[in-house]
Amino acid sequence: MCRHSITRRQMLGMGLGAAAGMVVVPNVLSALGAGAPPPTDLEVAVKAAKWIRRSRVETKNGVTWPADPLKPDSIGMDLYNGMPGVILFHLELFDATGDRAWLEDARLAANELTAQLPALQAAQASGLYEGLAGAAFVLEETHRATGEGKYRDAARRAIAMIHGLAKKTEAGVEWSGASAANDIISGAAGIGLFLLWADRTMDDPQSRTLALAAGRQLVEVGIKANGGTKWAVSPSVKSLYPNFSHGTAGVAFFLTKLYRATTDVSMYAAALSAARYLQAVANADGGGYKVFHHEPGGEGLYYLSWCHGPAGTSRLFHQLAQTTSGDKWQALVDRGAQATIAAGVPEKQSPGYWNNISQCCGNCGVGEFFITLQQTAPKPQYADMVRRISADTLARATIDGDGLKWIQAENRVSPQAVVAQTGFMQGAAGVGTYFLHADALAKARRRSIVWPDSSLPQPCSAKEKTSRDMSDLVGGVQKSC
């Protein structure tokens, strides 16, 4: 199976930040006819899944989906925008609807993903969004949804591969090949977050030990700057990205979670040093809070979504607030929200917020941020942002048969390159998942899957399940264990 055309790491190496001008698409509400009620959030999610299903490809092992249905060979095994993210969407859709057809598609695709594990190992791809960590996460979630042991066995094989690909250093461990990086997407921070998740949900203390070794190596390679610490993506990427997906905020988020799992105070000290750096370089105009896209040359460019904006970077401050109960960290989360609202999104376009509806760079990433805020620290303006983002995202959908798709520009630097994709971070699976989460917010329904890099409480461990009621909810979010 071949990957979709270009990975995020490759874009960074060529100097491209994921991100474009407006394109006109049919308005869904107009197409429904005057007076017709708009579809509910859950109905939008189902329509996204129906469009994805039309591109389904049967294999000798199960099924898969191309990232771009117009390019049948664009099949990737990366969680970023390949078929694993579609599996997670189907699992959440089954949980929300009870329709076992979605679970069956997820099972068949997990069979295909299992068969592709040796290829990921051969490529030395261990990353969360671009490798074995993402695959193992998806396979274990499939096990949790189906109860079938073969998927947990496959997840454990993937974890063993991650352990086998780790290379010892003087300070700790690092990964080579496609994972020779520090970041959330393909590097040690994302891998480490998955290892902590595996320890918690799969009772795998060896993974916690490996995560700590990865954290020690990250502390070793941190760069002192502006009274704190920052991190490069990798030695091969010249630009530094301070926000969540490829930079300092993501690394520090992992180190904070690592401290909470291990009580190693050196991890916490490094995370606080990163927070000092981010505070020193942040733009606080109007009382908001946002950090530039990259340096050198991008100090005046501000993104707003998960990858390089407040929606992602605020996860670090939310995690620090949970760790210290410090009001100052929650205040930074609120100021990130304030900066986002003040930018006029989703209706207003800008160099850092373009014709993109994705979880990574656009509407849905911002929407997830405000859903989390509304679940954890509700305010009327947060609920209003969720409503506006849902309405704008629906209006920008294209009706295709019995389904919905979203035609968008993935990259800011190539606004003419628009495409409708199936995957999670840049396609319909991610859009559908956003609408499932909006539906869960409205109904105070428990979220069935919490990603390793989420700031929401993680699922209870096996031991914790025996001592508490898993159905207990607070504000629509499962209580932290």
CSV table of C-alpha atoms in Angstrom, one decimal:
chain,number,residue,atom,x,y,z
A,1,MET,CA,0.0,0.0,0.0
A,2,CYS,CA,1.3,3.5,-0.8
A,3,ARG,CA,0.9,6.5,1.3
A,4,HIS,CA,-0.9,9.7,0.4
A,5,SER,CA,1.3,12.1,-1.6
A,6,ILE,CA,3.2,14.0,1.1
A,7,THR,CA,3.7,13.7,4.8
A,8,ARG,CA,3.7,16.6,7.3
A,9,ARG,CA,7.4,16.0,8.0
A,10,GLN,CA,8.2,16.2,4.2
A,11,MET,CA,6.2,19.5,4.0
A,12,LEU,CA,8.3,20.9,6.9
A,13,GLY,CA,11.5,19.8,5.2
A,14,MET,CA,10.5,21.7,2.1
A,15,GLY,CA,9.5,24.8,4.0
A,16,LEU,CA,5.8,24.4,3.7
A,17,GLY,CA,3.4,24.9,6.6
A,18,ALA,CA,0.2,23.0,6.2
A,19,ALA,CA,-2.5,25.3,5.1
A,20,ALA,CA,-5.3,28.8,1.2
A,21,GLY,CA,-7.8,31.0,-0.4
A,22,MET,CA,-11.5,30.6,-0.5
A,23,VAL,CA,-13.2,28.2,-2.8
A,24,VAL,CA,-17.0,28.2,-3.5
A,25,VAL,CA,-18.8,25.0,-2.8
A,26,PRO,CA,-22.6,24.2,-2.9
A,27,ASN,CA,-24.4,25.3,0.3
A,28,VAL,CA,-25.9,22.3,1.9
A,29,LEU,CA,-28.7,24.2,3.6
A,30,SER,CA,-29.7,25.8,0.3
A,31,ALA,CA,-29.7,22.4,-1.4
A,32,LEU,CA,-32.1,21.0,1.2
A,33,GLY,CA,-34.7,23.5,0.2
A,34,ALA,CA,-36.4,26.5,1.9
A,35,GLY,CA,-37.8,25.6,5.3
A,36,ALA,CA,-36.1,22.2,5.6
A,37,PRO,CA,-34.5,21.6,9.0
A,38,PRO,CA,-30.7,21.2,8.9
A,39,PRO,CA,-29.4,17.8,9.7
A,40,THR,CA,-28.5,17.1,13.3
A,41,ASP,CA,-24.9,16.7,14.4
A,42,LEU,CA,-25.3,13.0,14.5
A,43,GLU,CA,-26.9,12.9,11.0
A,44,VAL,CA,-24.0,15.0,9.6
A,45,ALA,CA,-21.5,12.4,11.0
A,46,VAL,CA,-23.5,9.6,9.4
A,47,LYS,CA,-23.5,11.3,6.1
A,48,ALA,CA,-19.7,11.8,6.3
A,49,ALA,CA,-19.3,8.1,6.9
A,50,LYS,CA,-21.6,7.2,4.0
A,51,TRP,CA,-19.4,9.3,1.6
A,52,ILE,CA,-16.3,7.6,3.0
A,53,ARG,CA,-17.9,4.1,2.5
A,54,ARG,CA,-18.3,4.7,-1.2
A,55,SER,CA,-14.5,4.7,-1.6
A,56,ARG,CA,-14.0,1.5,0.3
A,57,VAL,CA,-11.5,-0.9,-1.2
A,58,GLU,CA,-11.6,-4.6,-0.4
A,59,THR,CA,-8.2,-6.3,0.2
A,60,LYS,CA,-7.2,-9.9,0.8
A,61,ASN,CA,-7.1,-9.0,4.6
A,62,GLY,CA,-10.1,-6.8,5.0
A,63,VAL,CA,-10.9,-3.3,3.7
A,64,THR,CA,-9.3,0.1,3.5
A,65,TRP,CA,-10.0,3.6,2.1
A,66,PRO,CA,-7.8,5.8,0.0
A,67,ALA,CA,-7.1,9.3,1.3
A,68,ASP,CA,-8.3,10.7,-1.9
A,69,PRO,CA,-11.1,8.7,-3.5
A,70,LEU,CA,-10.1,10.1,-6.9
A,71,LYS,CA,-6.7,8.4,-6.4
A,72,PRO,CA,-7.3,4.8,-5.5
A,73,ASP,CA,-3.6,4.2,-4.7
A,74,SER,CA,-3.5,7.0,-2.1
A,75,ILE,CA,-3.8,4.5,0.8
A,76,GLY,CA,-1.8,5.3,3.9
A,77,MET,CA,-1.3,3.5,7.2
A,78,ASP,CA,-0.7,6.7,9.1
A,79,LEU,CA,-3.1,8.0,11.7
A,80,TYR,CA,-2.7,11.5,10.4
A,81,ASN,CA,-4.7,11.1,7.2
A,82,GLY,CA,-4.6,7.4,6.4
A,83,MET,CA,-7.0,4.7,7.0
A,84,PRO,CA,-6.3,4.2,10.8
A,85,GLY,CA,-8.1,7.5,11.5
A,86,VAL,CA,-11.1,6.3,9.6
A,87,ILE,CA,-11.3,3.2,11.8
A,88,LEU,CA,-11.4,5.4,14.9
A,89,PHE,CA,-14.3,7.5,13.4
A,90,HIS,CA,-16.2,4.3,12.7
A,91,LEU,CA,-15.7,3.0,16.2
A,92,GLU,CA,-17.0,6.3,17.7
A,93,LEU,CA,-19.9,6.3,15.2
A,94,PHE,CA,-20.9,2.8,16.3
A,95,ASP,CA,-20.8,3.9,19.9
A,96,ALA,CA,-23.1,6.8,19.1
A,97,THR,CA,-25.5,5.0,16.9
A,98,GLY,CA,-25.4,1.3,17.8
A,99,ASP,CA,-25.3,0.5,14.1
A,100,ARG,CA,-23.0,-2.6,13.9
A,101,ALA,CA,-22.3,-1.9,10.2
A,102,TRP,CA,-19.9,0.8,11.2
A,103,LEU,CA,-18.2,-1.6,13.7
A,104,GLU,CA,-17.9,-4.3,11.0
A,105,ASP,CA,-16.1,-1.8,8.7
A,106,ALA,CA,-13.8,-0.9,11.6
A,107,ARG,CA,-13.0,-4.6,12.2
A,108,LEU,CA,-12.3,-5.3,8.6
A,109,ALA,CA,-10.0,-2.3,8.3
A,110,ALA,CA,-8.2,-3.3,11.6
A,111,ASN,CA,-7.5,-6.7,9.9
A,112,GLU,CA,-5.8,-4.8,7.1
A,113,LEU,CA,-3.9,-2.6,9.5
A,114,THR,CA,-2.7,-5.6,11.4
A,115,ALA,CA,-1.3,-7.1,8.1
A,116,GLN,CA,0.6,-3.8,7.4
A,117,LEU,CA,2.5,-3.7,10.8
A,118,PRO,CA,5.6,-5.4,9.3
A,119,ALA,CA,5.8,-2.7,6.6
A,120,LEU,CA,5.6,0.1,9.3
A,121,GLN,CA,8.4,-1.7,11.2
A,122,ALA,CA,10.5,-2.0,8.1
A,123,ALA,CA,10.1,1.7,7.4
A,124,GLN,CA,11.2,2.4,11.0
A,125,ALA,CA,8.1,4.5,11.5
A,126,SER,CA,7.2,4.5,15.2
A,127,GLY,CA,5.3,7.8,15.4
A,128,LEU,CA,1.9,8.5,16.8
A,129,TYR,CA,0.5,10.2,13.7
A,130,GLU,CA,2.9,8.5,11.2
A,131,GLY,CA,3.7,5.1,12.5
A,132,LEU,CA,3.4,2.1,14.8
A,133,ALA,CA,2.2,4.1,17.8
A,134,GLY,CA,-0.8,5.3,16.0
A,135,ALA,CA,-1.5,1.8,14.6
A,136,ALA,CA,-1.2,0.2,18.1
A,137,PHE,CA,-3.6,2.8,19.5
A,138,VAL,CA,-6.2,2.1,16.8
A,139,LEU,CA,-5.8,-1.7,17.2
A,140,GLU,CA,-6.3,-1.5,21.0
A,141,GLU,CA,-9.3,0.7,20.6
A,142,THR,CA,-10.7,-1.9,18.2
A,143,HIS,CA,-10.2,-4.5,20.8
A,144,ARG,CA,-11.9,-2.3,23.4
A,145,ALA,CA,-14.9,-1.9,21.1
A,146,THR,CA,-15.2,-5.5,19.9
A,147,GLY,CA,-13.7,-7.6,22.8
A,148,GLU,CA,-11.8,-9.6,20.2
A,149,GLY,CA,-8.4,-10.6,21.6
A,150,LYS,CA,-6.7,-10.7,18.2
A,151,TYR,CA,-6.7,-6.9,18.0
A,152,ARG,CA,-5.0,-6.6,21.5
A,153,ASP,CA,-2.5,-9.2,20.4
A,154,ALA,CA,-1.8,-7.1,17.3
A,155,ALA,CA,-1.5,-3.9,19.4
A,156,ARG,CA,1.0,-5.7,21.6
A,157,ARG,CA,3.0,-6.8,18.6
A,158,ALA,CA,3.1,-3.2,17.4
A,159,ILE,CA,4.3,-2.0,20.9
A,160,ALA,CA,7.1,-4.6,20.8
A,161,MET,CA,8.1,-3.2,17.5
A,162,ILE,CA,8.3,0.3,19.0
A,163,HIS,CA,10.4,-1.0,21.8
A,164,GLY,CA,12.7,-2.8,19.4
A,165,LEU,CA,13.2,0.3,17.2
A,166,ALA,CA,14.2,2.5,20.2
A,167,LYS,CA,17.9,3.3,20.3
A,168,LYS,CA,19.8,3.9,23.5
A,169,THR,CA,21.6,7.3,24.0
A,170,GLU,CA,23.7,8.6,26.8
A,171,ALA,CA,20.7,10.4,28.2
A,172,GLY,CA,17.8,8.0,27.4
A,173,VAL,CA,16.4,6.7,24.1
A,174,GLU,CA,15.4,8.0,20.7
A,175,TRP,CA,14.0,6.5,17.5
A,176,SER,CA,15.6,6.5,14.1
A,177,GLY,CA,14.2,6.4,10.5
A,178,ALA,CA,10.9,8.3,10.0
A,179,SER,CA,10.7,8.8,13.8
A,180,ALA,CA,14.1,10.6,14.2
A,181,ALA,CA,12.3,13.6,15.7
A,182,ASN,CA,11.2,15.2,18.9
A,183,ASP,CA,7.6,16.2,18.0
A,184,ILE,CA,4.1,14.9,18.5
A,185,ILE,CA,3.4,13.9,14.8
A,186,SER,CA,6.2,11.4,14.2
A,187,GLY,CA,8.7,11.8,17.0
A,188,ALA,CA,9.5,11.0,20.6
A,189,ALA,CA,6.8,13.2,22.2
A,190,GLY,CA,4.0,11.5,20.3
A,191,ILE,CA,5.5,8.1,20.8
A,192,GLY,CA,6.0,8.8,24.5
A,193,LEU,CA,2.3,9.8,24.9
A,194,PHE,CA,1.2,6.6,23.3
A,195,LEU,CA,3.5,4.6,25.6
A,196,LEU,CA,2.0,6.3,28.6
A,197,TRP,CA,-1.5,5.5,27.2
A,198,ALA,CA,-0.5,1.8,26.8
A,199,ASP,CA,0.8,1.6,30.3
A,200,ARG,CA,-2.5,3.0,31.6
A,201,THR,CA,-5.0,1.2,29.5
A,202,MET,CA,-3.1,-2.1,28.8
A,203,ASP,CA,-1.2,-2.5,32.0
A,204,ASP,CA,2.2,-2.2,30.3
A,205,PRO,CA,4.8,-0.7,32.8
A,206,GLN,CA,7.7,-1.4,30.5
A,207,SER,CA,6.2,1.2,28.1
A,208,ARG,CA,6.1,3.7,31.0
A,209,THR,CA,9.8,3.0,31.6
A,210,LEU,CA,10.6,3.5,27.9
A,211,ALA,CA,8.5,6.7,27.9
A,212,LEU,CA,10.6,8.1,30.7
A,213,ALA,CA,13.8,7.3,28.8
A,214,ALA,CA,12.4,9.2,25.8
A,215,GLY,CA,11.6,12.1,28.1
A,216,ARG,CA,15.2,12.2,29.5
A,217,GLN,CA,16.5,12.4,25.9
A,218,LEU,CA,14.1,15.2,25.1
A,219,VAL,CA,15.3,17.1,28.1
A,220,GLU,CA,18.9,16.6,26.9
A,221,VAL,CA,18.3,18.1,23.5
A,222,GLY,CA,16.2,21.1,24.6
A,223,ILE,CA,17.5,24.5,23.5
A,224,LYS,CA,17.8,27.2,26.0
A,225,ALA,CA,16.2,30.5,24.8
A,226,ASN,CA,14.3,33.5,26.2
A,227,GLY,CA,14.6,32.4,29.8
A,228,GLY,CA,13.2,28.9,29.1
A,229,THR,CA,13.6,25.9,26.7
A,230,LYS,CA,12.5,25.2,23.2
A,231,TRP,CA,12.8,22.2,20.9
A,232,ALA,CA,13.5,21.7,17.2
A,233,VAL,CA,11.4,19.2,15.2
A,234,SER,CA,14.6,17.3,14.4
A,235,PRO,CA,18.2,18.1,13.4
A,236,SER,CA,17.2,17.9,9.7
A,237,VAL,CA,14.5,20.6,10.0
A,238,LYS,CA,15.9,24.1,10.1
A,239,SER,CA,12.8,26.0,11.1
A,240,LEU,CA,11.6,25.8,14.7
A,241,TYR,CA,7.9,25.5,15.4
A,242,PRO,CA,6.9,26.5,18.9
A,243,ASN,CA,3.3,25.2,19.0
A,244,PHE,CA,1.8,21.8,19.5
A,245,SER,CA,2.2,19.5,16.5
A,246,HIS,CA,5.9,20.0,15.8
A,247,GLY,CA,7.3,22.0,18.6
A,248,THR,CA,7.8,23.1,22.1
A,249,ALA,CA,4.2,23.0,23.4
A,250,GLY,CA,3.8,19.4,22.2
A,251,VAL,CA,7.1,18.3,23.8
A,252,ALA,CA,6.2,20.0,27.1
A,253,PHE,CA,2.7,18.5,27.0
A,254,PHE,CA,4.3,15.1,26.9
A,255,LEU,CA,6.8,15.9,29.7
A,256,THR,CA,3.9,17.2,31.9
A,257,LYS,CA,2.0,13.9,31.4
A,258,LEU,CA,5.2,12.0,32.0
A,259,TYR,CA,5.7,13.8,35.3
A,260,ARG,CA,2.2,12.9,36.4
A,261,ALA,CA,2.8,9.2,35.5
A,262,THR,CA,6.2,8.9,37.0
A,263,THR,CA,6.6,11.8,39.5
A,264,ASP,CA,10.1,12.5,38.0
A,265,VAL,CA,10.5,16.2,38.9
A,266,SER,CA,13.1,16.8,36.1
A,267,MET,CA,10.3,16.3,33.6
A,268,TYR,CA,8.1,18.8,35.3
A,269,ALA,CA,11.0,21.3,35.5
A,270,ALA,CA,11.6,21.0,31.8
A,271,ALA,CA,7.9,21.5,31.0
A,272,LEU,CA,7.8,24.6,33.2
A,273,SER,CA,10.9,25.9,31.3
A,274,ALA,CA,9.1,25.4,28.0
A,275,ALA,CA,6.1,27.3,29.4
A,276,ARG,CA,8.4,30.2,30.3
A,277,TYR,CA,9.7,30.3,26.8
A,278,LEU,CA,6.2,30.3,25.3
A,279,GLN,CA,5.2,33.1,27.6
A,280,ALA,CA,8.2,35.1,26.6
A,281,VAL,CA,7.6,34.9,22.9
A,282,ALA,CA,3.7,35.0,22.9
A,283,ASN,CA,1.6,37.7,21.3
A,284,ALA,CA,-0.7,39.1,24.1
A,285,ASP,CA,-2.5,41.8,22.1
A,286,GLY,CA,-5.9,42.6,23.4
A,287,GLY,CA,-5.4,40.3,26.4
A,288,GLY,CA,-5.3,37.2,24.1
A,289,TYR,CA,-2.6,34.6,23.8
A,290,LYS,CA,-1.1,33.1,20.7
A,291,VAL,CA,2.4,32.1,19.5
A,292,PHE,CA,3.9,32.6,16.1
A,293,HIS,CA,4.0,29.8,13.5
A,294,HIS,CA,7.8,29.3,13.0
A,295,GLU,CA,11.2,30.9,13.2
A,296,PRO,CA,13.1,32.3,11.4
A,297,GLY,CA,10.8,34.1,9.0
A,298,GLY,CA,7.4,33.2,10.4
A,299,GLU,CA,7.4,35.4,13.5
A,300,GLY,CA,4.5,37.4,12.2
A,301,LEU,CA,2.3,34.5,11.1
A,302,TYR,CA,-0.3,33.1,13.5
A,303,TYR,CA,-2.3,30.0,13.0
A,304,LEU,CA,-5.4,29.2,15.1
A,305,SER,CA,-6.1,25.5,15.0
A,306,TRP,CA,-4.6,22.3,16.5
A,307,CYS,CA,-1.3,22.2,14.6
A,308,HIS,CA,0.2,25.6,15.3
A,309,GLY,CA,-2.4,27.7,17.1
A,310,PRO,CA,-4.0,28.2,20.5
A,311,ALA,CA,-6.3,25.2,20.0
A,312,GLY,CA,-3.3,22.9,20.3
A,313,THR,CA,-0.9,24.9,22.4
A,314,SER,CA,-3.6,25.4,25.1
A,315,ARG,CA,-3.5,21.7,25.7
A,316,LEU,CA,-0.1,22.3,27.5
A,317,PHE,CA,-1.6,24.9,29.8
A,318,HIS,CA,-4.7,22.9,30.4
A,319,GLN,CA,-2.4,20.0,31.4
A,320,LEU,CA,-0.3,22.2,33.7
A,321,ALA,CA,-3.6,23.5,35.3
A,322,GLN,CA,-4.6,20.0,36.0
A,323,THR,CA,-1.2,19.2,37.4
A,324,THR,CA,-0.8,22.2,39.7
A,325,SER,CA,-4.4,23.5,40.2
A,326,GLY,CA,-2.8,26.8,39.3
A,327,ASP,CA,-5.2,29.6,38.1
A,328,LYS,CA,-2.5,31.2,35.9
A,329,TRP,CA,-2.4,28.2,33.6
A,330,GLN,CA,-6.1,28.1,33.2
A,331,ALA,CA,-6.0,31.8,32.5
A,332,LEU,CA,-3.7,31.1,29.6
A,333,VAL,CA,-6.2,28.6,28.2
A,334,ASP,CA,-8.9,31.2,28.4
A,335,ARG,CA,-6.7,33.8,26.8
A,336,GLY,CA,-6.0,31.4,23.9
A,337,ALA,CA,-9.7,31.1,23.4
A,338,GLN,CA,-10.0,34.9,23.6
A,339,ALA,CA,-7.4,35.3,20.8
A,340,THR,CA,-9.2,32.8,18.7
A,341,ILE,CA,-12.6,34.5,19.1
A,342,ALA,CA,-11.1,37.9,18.5
A,343,ALA,CA,-9.7,36.7,15.1
A,344,GLY,CA,-13.2,36.4,13.8
A,345,VAL,CA,-13.2,32.7,12.9
A,346,PRO,CA,-14.8,30.7,11.5
A,347,GLU,CA,-16.3,33.3,9.2
A,348,LYS,CA,-13.2,35.4,8.7
A,349,GLN,CA,-10.3,34.1,6.6
A,350,SER,CA,-6.6,35.0,7.3
A,351,PRO,CA,-3.1,33.9,6.4
A,352,GLY,CA,-3.3,31.5,9.4
A,353,TYR,CA,-6.9,30.4,8.9
A,354,TRP,CA,-7.8,29.6,5.3
A,355,ASN,CA,-10.1,27.4,3.3
A,356,ASN,CA,-9.6,24.4,5.5
A,357,ILE,CA,-12.2,22.6,7.7
A,358,SER,CA,-9.8,20.0,9.1
A,359,GLN,CA,-9.0,18.7,12.6
A,360,CYS,CA,-5.3,19.7,12.0
A,361,CYS,CA,-5.5,23.2,10.6
A,362,GLY,CA,-9.0,24.5,10.3
A,363,ASN,CA,-12.6,24.6,11.6
A,364,CYS,CA,-12.8,21.2,13.3
A,365,GLY,CA,-9.5,21.6,15.3
A,366,VAL,CA,-10.8,25.0,16.6
A,367,GLY,CA,-14.2,23.4,17.2
A,368,GLU,CA,-12.7,20.6,19.3
A,369,PHE,CA,-10.9,23.2,21.4
A,370,PHE,CA,-14.2,24.9,22.2
A,371,ILE,CA,-16.0,21.7,22.9
A,372,THR,CA,-13.3,20.8,25.4
A,373,LEU,CA,-13.6,24.3,27.0
A,374,GLN,CA,-17.3,24.0,27.2
A,375,GLN,CA,-17.0,20.6,28.9
A,376,THR,CA,-14.4,21.6,31.4
A,377,ALA,CA,-15.0,25.4,32.0
A,378,PRO,CA,-18.3,26.3,30.3
A,379,LYS,CA,-19.0,29.8,29.2
A,380,PRO,CA,-21.8,31.2,26.8
A,381,GLN,CA,-19.2,32.4,24.3
A,382,TYR,CA,-17.6,28.9,24.1
A,383,ALA,CA,-21.0,27.3,23.4
A,384,ASP,CA,-21.6,30.0,20.7
A,385,MET,CA,-18.3,29.2,19.1
A,386,VAL,CA,-19.2,25.5,18.8
A,387,ARG,CA,-22.6,26.5,17.3
A,388,ARG,CA,-20.9,28.9,14.8
A,389,ILE,CA,-18.2,26.4,13.8
A,390,SER,CA,-20.8,23.6,13.3
A,391,ALA,CA,-22.9,25.8,11.1
A,392,ASP,CA,-20.0,27.1,9.0
A,393,THR,CA,-18.6,23.6,8.5
A,394,LEU,CA,-22.0,22.2,7.5
A,395,ALA,CA,-22.5,25.2,5.1
A,396,ARG,CA,-19.2,24.3,3.4
A,397,ALA,CA,-20.0,20.7,2.8
A,398,THR,CA,-20.8,19.3,-0.6
A,399,ILE,CA,-23.7,16.8,-1.1
A,400,ASP,CA,-22.4,13.7,-2.9
A,401,GLY,CA,-25.1,11.1,-3.3
A,402,ASP,CA,-26.4,10.1,0.1
A,403,GLY,CA,-23.2,11.5,1.8
A,404,LEU,CA,-21.3,14.7,2.5
A,405,LYS,CA,-17.8,15.6,1.6
A,406,TRP,CA,-15.6,18.6,2.2
A,407,ILE,CA,-13.5,20.1,-0.6
A,408,GLN,CA,-10.7,22.1,1.0
A,409,ALA,CA,-7.1,23.3,0.5
A,410,GLU,CA,-4.9,21.3,2.8
A,411,ASN,CA,-1.8,23.6,2.4
A,412,ARG,CA,-1.8,27.3,2.9
A,413,VAL,CA,1.0,27.7,0.3
A,414,SER,CA,-1.0,26.0,-2.5
A,415,PRO,CA,-4.5,27.4,-2.4
A,416,GLN,CA,-5.4,26.1,-5.8
A,417,ALA,CA,-4.9,22.5,-4.7
A,418,VAL,CA,-8.3,21.6,-3.3
A,419,VAL,CA,-9.5,18.0,-2.6
A,420,ALA,CA,-12.0,16.1,-0.7
A,421,GLN,CA,-10.3,13.5,1.5
A,422,THR,CA,-11.4,10.7,3.8
A,423,GLY,CA,-8.9,10.7,6.6
A,424,PHE,CA,-8.9,12.1,10.1
A,425,MET,CA,-6.7,15.1,10.3
A,426,GLN,CA,-7.5,16.5,6.8
A,427,GLY,CA,-10.7,14.8,5.8
A,428,ALA,CA,-14.3,13.6,6.3
A,429,ALA,CA,-13.4,11.2,9.2
A,430,GLY,CA,-12.1,14.1,11.2
A,431,VAL,CA,-15.1,16.3,10.3
A,432,GLY,CA,-17.5,13.5,11.2
A,433,THR,CA,-15.7,12.9,14.5
A,434,TYR,CA,-16.1,16.6,15.3
A,435,PHE,CA,-19.8,16.4,14.8
A,436,LEU,CA,-20.0,13.3,17.0
A,437,HIS,CA,-18.2,15.2,19.7
A,438,ALA,CA,-20.6,18.2,19.3
A,439,ASP,CA,-23.5,15.7,19.6
A,440,ALA,CA,-21.9,14.2,22.7
A,441,LEU,CA,-21.6,17.7,24.2
A,442,ALA,CA,-25.3,18.5,23.6
A,443,LYS,CA,-26.4,15.2,25.0
A,444,ALA,CA,-23.9,14.9,27.9
A,445,ARG,CA,-22.8,11.6,26.4
A,446,ARG,CA,-19.5,10.0,27.3
A,447,ARG,CA,-16.8,10.2,24.7
A,448,SER,CA,-15.9,6.6,23.8
A,449,ILE,CA,-12.3,7.3,22.6
A,450,VAL,CA,-9.8,9.7,24.1
A,451,TRP,CA,-6.6,10.1,22.1
A,452,PRO,CA,-3.2,9.9,23.8
A,453,ASP,CA,-2.5,13.6,23.1
A,454,SER,CA,-5.8,14.8,24.4
A,455,SER,CA,-6.0,17.1,27.5
A,456,LEU,CA,-9.2,15.4,28.5
A,457,PRO,CA,-9.1,12.7,31.2
A,458,GLN,CA,-7.9,9.4,29.9
A,459,PRO,CA,-10.0,6.2,30.3
A,460,CYS,CA,-9.7,4.5,33.7
A,461,SER,CA,-7.1,1.7,34.0
A,462,ALA,CA,-8.2,-1.9,34.6
A,463,LYS,CA,-7.6,-1.5,38.4
A,464,GLU,CA,-9.6,1.8,38.5
A,465,LYS,CA,-12.5,0.2,36.7
A,466,THR,CA,-13.1,-2.1,39.5
A,467,SER,CA,-13.4,0.7,42.1
A,468,ARG,CA,-15.7,3.2,40.4
A,469,ASP,CA,-18.7,3.6,38.2
A,470,MET,CA,-17.6,4.2,34.6
A,471,SER,CA,-20.9,5.8,33.7
A,472,ASP,CA,-20.4,8.7,36.1
A,473,LEU,CA,-20.3,12.0,34.1
A,474,VAL,CA,-19.3,15.5,34.9
A,475,GLY,CA,-20.4,18.1,32.4
A,476,GLY,CA,-20.5,15.5,29.7
A,477,VAL,CA,-17.0,14.3,30.4
A,478,GLN,CA,-16.0,11.1,32.1
A,479,LYS,CA,-14.5,11.9,35.6
A,480,SER,CA,-10.7,11.7,35.8
A,481,CYS,CA,-9.6,8.6,37.6
